[in-house]
mmCIF file of C-alpha atoms in Angstrom:
data_model
loop_
_atom_site.group_PDB
_atom_site.id
_atom_site.type_symbol
_atom_site.label_atom_id
_atom_site.label_comp_id
_atom_site.label_asym_id
_atom_site.label_seq_id
_atom_site.Cartn_x
_atom_site.Cartn_y
_atom_site.Cartn_z
ATOM 1 C CA ASP A 1 -16.769 3.209 5.946
ATOM 2 C CA VAL A 2 -14.941 2.385 2.745
ATOM 3 C CA LYS A 3 -14.743 -1.284 2.239
ATOM 4 C CA VAL A 4 -12.478 -3.195 -0.103
ATOM 5 C CA THR A 5 -12.984 -6.926 -0.044
ATOM 6 C CA GLN A 6 -10.958 -9.682 -1.618
ATOM 7 C CA SER A 7 -12.451 -13.037 -2.486
ATOM 8 C CA SER A 8 -9.992 -15.190 -0.565
ATOM 9 C CA ARG A 9 -7.601 -14.661 2.332
ATOM 10 C CA TYR A 10 -5.578 -17.768 1.515
ATOM 11 C CA LEU A 11 -5.263 -19.654 -1.733
ATOM 12 C CA VAL A 12 -3.197 -22.673 -2.727
ATOM 13 C CA LYS A 13 -2.826 -23.503 -6.411
ATOM 14 C CA ARG A 14 -0.756 -25.788 -8.582
ATOM 15 C CA THR A 15 1.795 -24.687 -11.157
ATOM 16 C CA GLY A 16 0.121 -24.069 -14.494
ATOM 17 C CA GLU A 17 -3.353 -23.430 -13.088
ATOM 18 C CA LYS A 18 -5.320 -20.342 -14.061
ATOM 19 C CA VAL A 19 -5.959 -18.246 -10.967
ATOM 20 C CA PHE A 20 -8.523 -15.516 -10.419
ATOM 21 C CA LEU A 21 -8.248 -13.015 -7.600
ATOM 22 C CA GLU A 22 -11.315 -10.869 -7.126
ATOM 23 C CA CYS A 23 -11.568 -7.453 -5.533
ATOM 24 C CA VAL A 24 -14.724 -5.457 -4.832
ATOM 25 C CA GLN A 25 -15.058 -1.932 -3.450
ATOM 26 C CA ASP A 26 -18.255 -0.303 -2.253
ATOM 27 C CA MET A 27 -17.369 3.397 -2.462
ATOM 28 C CA ASP A 28 -17.895 4.054 -6.160
ATOM 29 C CA HIS A 29 -14.172 4.692 -6.615
ATOM 30 C CA GLU A 30 -12.870 5.266 -10.108
ATOM 31 C CA ASN A 31 -9.366 3.927 -9.479
ATOM 32 C CA MET A 32 -8.448 0.392 -8.570
ATOM 33 C CA PHE A 33 -5.031 -1.191 -8.111
ATOM 34 C CA TRP A 34 -3.390 -4.570 -7.722
ATOM 35 C CA TYR A 35 -0.104 -4.899 -5.814
ATOM 36 C CA ARG A 36 2.023 -7.782 -4.777
ATOM 37 C CA GLN A 37 3.915 -7.634 -1.507
ATOM 38 C CA ASP A 38 7.113 -9.553 -0.885
ATOM 39 C CA PRO A 39 9.478 -9.320 2.097
ATOM 40 C CA GLY A 40 12.117 -6.671 1.594
ATOM 41 C CA LEU A 41 10.528 -5.405 -1.606
ATOM 42 C CA GLY A 42 7.527 -3.528 -0.251
ATOM 43 C CA LEU A 43 4.484 -3.153 -2.463
ATOM 44 C CA ARG A 44 4.927 -3.329 -6.207
ATOM 45 C CA LEU A 45 2.203 -2.259 -8.598
ATOM 46 C CA ILE A 46 1.045 -4.929 -11.036
ATOM 47 C CA TYR A 47 -1.871 -3.254 -12.834
ATOM 48 C CA PHE A 48 -4.274 -0.428 -12.245
ATOM 49 C CA SER A 49 -7.478 0.863 -13.748
ATOM 50 C CA TYR A 50 -8.956 4.364 -13.917
ATOM 51 C CA ASP A 51 -12.309 3.343 -15.266
ATOM 52 C CA VAL A 52 -14.425 0.442 -16.383
ATOM 53 C CA LYS A 53 -12.783 -1.558 -19.158
ATOM 54 C CA MET A 54 -9.592 0.480 -18.827
ATOM 55 C CA LYS A 55 -6.329 -0.924 -17.569
ATOM 56 C CA GLU A 56 -2.754 0.215 -17.334
ATOM 57 C CA LYS A 57 0.397 -1.762 -16.663
ATOM 58 C CA GLY A 58 2.241 -1.107 -13.468
ATOM 59 C CA ASP A 59 5.821 -1.957 -12.664
ATOM 60 C CA ILE A 60 5.575 -5.763 -12.798
ATOM 61 C CA PRO A 61 2.752 -6.831 -15.163
ATOM 62 C CA GLU A 62 4.485 -9.873 -16.640
ATOM 63 C CA GLY A 63 2.537 -13.067 -16.041
ATOM 64 C CA TYR A 64 -0.617 -11.211 -15.013
ATOM 65 C CA SER A 65 -3.686 -9.768 -16.639
ATOM 66 C CA VAL A 66 -6.693 -7.885 -15.266
ATOM 67 C CA SER A 67 -10.341 -7.350 -15.971
ATOM 68 C CA ARG A 68 -12.658 -4.526 -15.000
ATOM 69 C CA GLU A 69 -16.124 -5.105 -16.370
ATOM 70 C CA LYS A 70 -17.904 -3.239 -13.583
ATOM 71 C CA LYS A 71 -16.818 -0.174 -11.681
ATOM 72 C CA GLU A 72 -16.809 -1.899 -8.302
ATOM 73 C CA ARG A 73 -14.917 -5.036 -9.349
ATOM 74 C CA PHE A 74 -11.303 -5.508 -10.422
ATOM 75 C CA SER A 75 -9.972 -8.973 -11.096
ATOM 76 C CA LEU A 76 -6.369 -10.124 -11.277
ATOM 77 C CA ILE A 77 -5.692 -13.165 -13.430
ATOM 78 C CA LEU A 78 -2.680 -15.413 -13.403
ATOM 79 C CA GLU A 79 -2.948 -17.166 -16.748
ATOM 80 C CA SER A 80 -0.573 -19.977 -15.793
ATOM 81 C CA ALA A 81 0.536 -19.786 -12.203
ATOM 82 C CA SER A 82 4.188 -20.293 -11.400
ATOM 83 C CA THR A 83 5.980 -20.767 -8.091
ATOM 84 C CA ASN A 84 7.561 -17.312 -8.336
ATOM 85 C CA GLN A 85 4.077 -15.843 -8.124
ATOM 86 C CA THR A 86 3.726 -17.079 -4.566
ATOM 87 C CA SER A 87 3.109 -13.835 -2.727
ATOM 88 C CA MET A 88 0.666 -11.615 -0.870
ATOM 89 C CA TYR A 89 -1.659 -9.790 -3.251
ATOM 90 C CA LEU A 90 -3.275 -6.544 -2.182
ATOM 91 C CA CYS A 91 -6.077 -4.718 -3.898
ATOM 92 C CA ALA A 92 -6.712 -1.001 -3.376
ATOM 93 C CA SER A 93 -9.102 1.667 -4.588
ATOM 94 C CA SER A 94 -9.212 5.454 -4.596
ATOM 95 C CA SER A 95 -11.447 8.210 -5.895
ATOM 96 C CA GLY A 96 -10.517 9.796 -9.194
ATOM 97 C CA GLY A 97 -7.998 12.568 -9.809
ATOM 98 C CA GLY A 98 -5.854 14.355 -7.266
ATOM 99 C CA ARG A 99 -2.698 13.128 -5.668
ATOM 100 C CA GLN A 100 -4.222 13.831 -2.272
ATOM 101 C CA ASN A 101 -6.629 10.910 -2.491
ATOM 102 C CA GLU A 102 -5.632 8.047 -0.270
ATOM 103 C CA GLN A 103 -5.805 4.467 -1.385
ATOM 104 C CA PHE A 104 -7.985 2.088 0.587
ATOM 105 C CA PHE A 105 -6.759 -1.474 0.852
ATOM 106 C CA GLY A 106 -8.353 -4.859 1.106
ATOM 107 C CA PRO A 107 -7.099 -7.459 3.609
ATOM 108 C CA GLY A 108 -4.957 -9.243 1.022
ATOM 109 C CA THR A 109 -4.830 -12.706 -0.487
ATOM 110 C CA ARG A 110 -1.896 -14.895 0.367
ATOM 111 C CA LEU A 111 -1.332 -17.086 -2.675
ATOM 112 C CA THR A 112 0.858 -20.163 -2.598
ATOM 113 C CA VAL A 113 1.716 -21.847 -5.875
ATOM 114 C CA LEU A 114 3.016 -25.394 -5.494
ATOM 115 C CA ALA B 1 11.252 9.892 -10.845
ATOM 116 C CA GLN B 2 9.426 9.805 -7.569
ATOM 117 C CA SER B 3 10.534 7.398 -4.888
ATOM 118 C CA VAL B 4 10.657 6.914 -1.165
ATOM 119 C CA THR B 5 13.342 5.246 0.896
ATOM 120 C CA GLN B 6 12.891 3.723 4.302
ATOM 121 C CA PRO B 7 16.424 3.132 5.586
ATOM 122 C CA ASP B 8 15.450 0.935 8.525
ATOM 123 C CA ILE B 9 14.277 -2.552 7.692
ATOM 124 C CA HIS B 10 13.543 -3.488 11.286
ATOM 125 C CA ILE B 11 13.317 -1.567 14.549
ATOM 126 C CA THR B 12 12.842 -2.864 18.080
ATOM 127 C CA VAL B 13 11.654 -0.593 20.878
ATOM 128 C CA SER B 14 10.495 -1.143 24.428
ATOM 129 C CA GLU B 15 6.889 -0.506 25.303
ATOM 130 C CA GLY B 16 6.512 3.060 26.504
ATOM 131 C CA ALA B 17 9.596 4.285 24.664
ATOM 132 C CA SER B 18 9.470 6.865 21.914
ATOM 133 C CA LEU B 19 9.579 5.893 18.260
ATOM 134 C CA GLU B 20 10.827 7.491 15.072
ATOM 135 C CA LEU B 21 10.596 5.794 11.682
ATOM 136 C CA ARG B 22 12.506 7.380 8.847
ATOM 137 C CA CYS B 23 11.288 8.147 5.348
ATOM 138 C CA ASN B 24 13.186 10.036 2.663
ATOM 139 C CA TYR B 25 11.540 11.031 -0.586
ATOM 140 C CA SER B 26 12.639 12.013 -4.026
ATOM 141 C CA TYR B 27 10.185 14.245 -5.865
ATOM 142 C CA GLY B 28 10.577 17.184 -8.180
ATOM 143 C CA ALA B 29 7.773 19.328 -6.848
ATOM 144 C CA THR B 30 6.062 19.626 -3.505
ATOM 145 C CA PRO B 31 5.254 16.083 -2.575
ATOM 146 C CA TYR B 32 2.152 14.590 -1.135
ATOM 147 C CA LEU B 33 3.261 12.068 1.473
ATOM 148 C CA PHE B 34 1.494 9.250 3.241
ATOM 149 C CA TRP B 35 2.196 6.818 6.055
ATOM 150 C CA TYR B 36 0.386 3.497 6.190
ATOM 151 C CA VAL B 37 0.445 0.737 8.799
ATOM 152 C CA GLN B 38 -0.047 -2.970 8.189
ATOM 153 C CA SER B 39 -0.868 -5.167 11.153
ATOM 154 C CA PRO B 40 0.019 -8.844 10.833
ATOM 155 C CA GLY B 41 -2.135 -10.583 8.253
ATOM 156 C CA GLN B 42 -3.999 -7.402 7.355
ATOM 157 C CA GLY B 43 -4.185 -4.861 4.571
ATOM 158 C CA LEU B 44 -2.786 -1.352 4.862
ATOM 159 C CA GLN B 45 -4.445 1.363 6.892
ATOM 160 C CA LEU B 46 -3.761 5.058 6.492
ATOM 161 C CA LEU B 47 -2.068 6.667 9.505
ATOM 162 C CA LEU B 48 -1.670 10.196 8.203
ATOM 163 C CA LYS B 49 -0.963 12.276 5.116
ATOM 164 C CA TYR B 50 0.707 15.568 4.230
ATOM 165 C CA PHE B 51 -0.334 17.887 1.423
ATOM 166 C CA SER B 52 0.759 21.383 2.322
ATOM 167 C CA GLY B 53 0.633 23.921 5.132
ATOM 168 C CA ASP B 54 1.632 22.911 8.632
ATOM 169 C CA THR B 55 4.642 20.638 8.397
ATOM 170 C CA LEU B 56 3.674 18.688 11.518
ATOM 171 C CA VAL B 57 0.827 16.334 10.756
ATOM 172 C CA GLN B 58 -1.258 14.469 13.304
ATOM 173 C CA GLY B 59 -2.643 11.058 12.536
ATOM 174 C CA ILE B 60 -4.544 8.223 14.113
ATOM 175 C CA LYS B 61 -3.365 6.063 17.025
ATOM 176 C CA GLY B 62 -1.256 8.913 18.462
ATOM 177 C CA PHE B 63 1.150 9.098 15.528
ATOM 178 C CA GLU B 64 2.541 12.266 13.991
ATOM 179 C CA ALA B 65 4.938 13.037 11.155
ATOM 180 C CA GLU B 66 7.016 16.051 10.264
ATOM 181 C CA PHE B 67 7.730 17.171 6.715
ATOM 182 C CA LYS B 68 11.209 18.645 6.318
ATOM 183 C CA ARG B 69 11.835 19.899 2.822
ATOM 184 C CA SER B 70 15.495 20.695 3.483
ATOM 185 C CA GLN B 71 16.140 17.075 4.425
ATOM 186 C CA SER B 72 13.651 15.505 1.984
ATOM 187 C CA SER B 73 12.231 13.627 4.923
ATOM 188 C CA PHE B 74 8.851 12.745 6.368
ATOM 189 C CA ASN B 75 9.606 10.850 9.561
ATOM 190 C CA LEU B 76 6.901 9.194 11.616
ATOM 191 C CA ARG B 77 6.938 9.587 15.388
ATOM 192 C CA LYS B 78 5.111 8.430 18.463
ATOM 193 C CA PRO B 79 5.974 9.587 21.990
ATOM 194 C CA SER B 80 5.088 6.327 23.743
ATOM 195 C CA VAL B 81 4.788 3.024 21.932
ATOM 196 C CA HIS B 82 2.177 0.432 22.844
ATOM 197 C CA TRP B 83 2.490 -3.300 22.248
ATOM 198 C CA SER B 84 -0.339 -3.046 19.713
ATOM 199 C CA ASP B 85 1.843 -0.795 17.529
ATOM 200 C CA ALA B 86 3.896 -3.796 16.461
ATOM 201 C CA ALA B 87 3.344 -3.847 12.696
ATOM 202 C CA GLU B 88 4.909 -2.934 9.387
ATOM 203 C CA TYR B 89 4.971 0.713 8.394
ATOM 204 C CA PHE B 90 5.091 2.057 4.867
ATOM 205 C CA CYS B 91 5.810 5.511 3.567
ATOM 206 C CA ALA B 92 4.344 6.397 0.150
ATOM 207 C CA VAL B 93 4.314 9.183 -2.420
ATOM 208 C CA PRO B 94 1.779 9.436 -5.264
ATOM 209 C CA ASN B 95 2.554 10.570 -8.769
ATOM 210 C CA THR B 96 0.275 12.763 -10.874
ATOM 211 C CA GLY B 97 -1.711 9.730 -11.944
ATOM 212 C CA ASN B 98 -2.541 8.740 -8.379
ATOM 213 C CA GLN B 99 -0.203 5.766 -8.538
ATOM 214 C CA PHE B 100 1.542 5.308 -5.231
ATOM 215 C CA TYR B 101 5.217 4.522 -4.813
ATOM 216 C CA PHE B 102 5.772 2.697 -1.566
ATOM 217 C CA GLY B 103 8.921 2.318 0.455
ATOM 218 C CA THR B 104 10.128 -1.157 1.319
ATOM 219 C CA GLY B 105 8.660 -0.869 4.790
ATOM 220 C CA THR B 106 9.931 -0.857 8.363
ATOM 221 C CA SER B 107 8.975 -3.718 10.641
ATOM 222 C CA LEU B 108 8.426 -2.650 14.247
ATOM 223 C CA THR B 109 8.827 -5.022 17.178
ATOM 224 C CA VAL B 110 7.714 -3.879 20.628
ATOM 225 C CA ILE B 111 9.207 -5.622 23.634
ATOM 226 C CA PRO B 112 7.585 -5.571 27.075
#
């Protein structure tokens, strides 16, 4: 079974803190994605990566950065957390190439920024 | 540009009743289409996907979806809903780079 794990299910941080969200997949997938999910807005893509040390901006990258030093791990970084970054964050992975490849999701991290 | 629209934000059905969730897509070529389900507090799980061929696709948990090119639709159906089907449902279409575009979701409530 494909497994995508996220380091925390719930996280509470203060405004201005640096926040790290970690995601690990165990299926040797090339592609990894970070989304945020907000009511009424669905899932919006923040960043994605097709390979180690590669990253591409998604639709809403402002205020975020990412790191992919190893194939199985994709980290989302909030350099200086703000209250408008309170959200559910979902990580996903998929095998390379082909639009037919499904994305596998982690359980999500619900981040609250106070 | 590719996109999907889910016109219904929230649907309530009685347990045992039939269900249809709507999804309309915008895509220049033949689309690949996916339906995902998200149970409360969980990540997304794939229900079914369409690539080509038979326009009626069977998925897990008794769900099916029908691709209708003439209507640009890929509606999800279930003949008899169970209380455990209460969840949020997302339709999605990938682009050539394997990025997914998700609809805004439909929240399903099942009443006894």
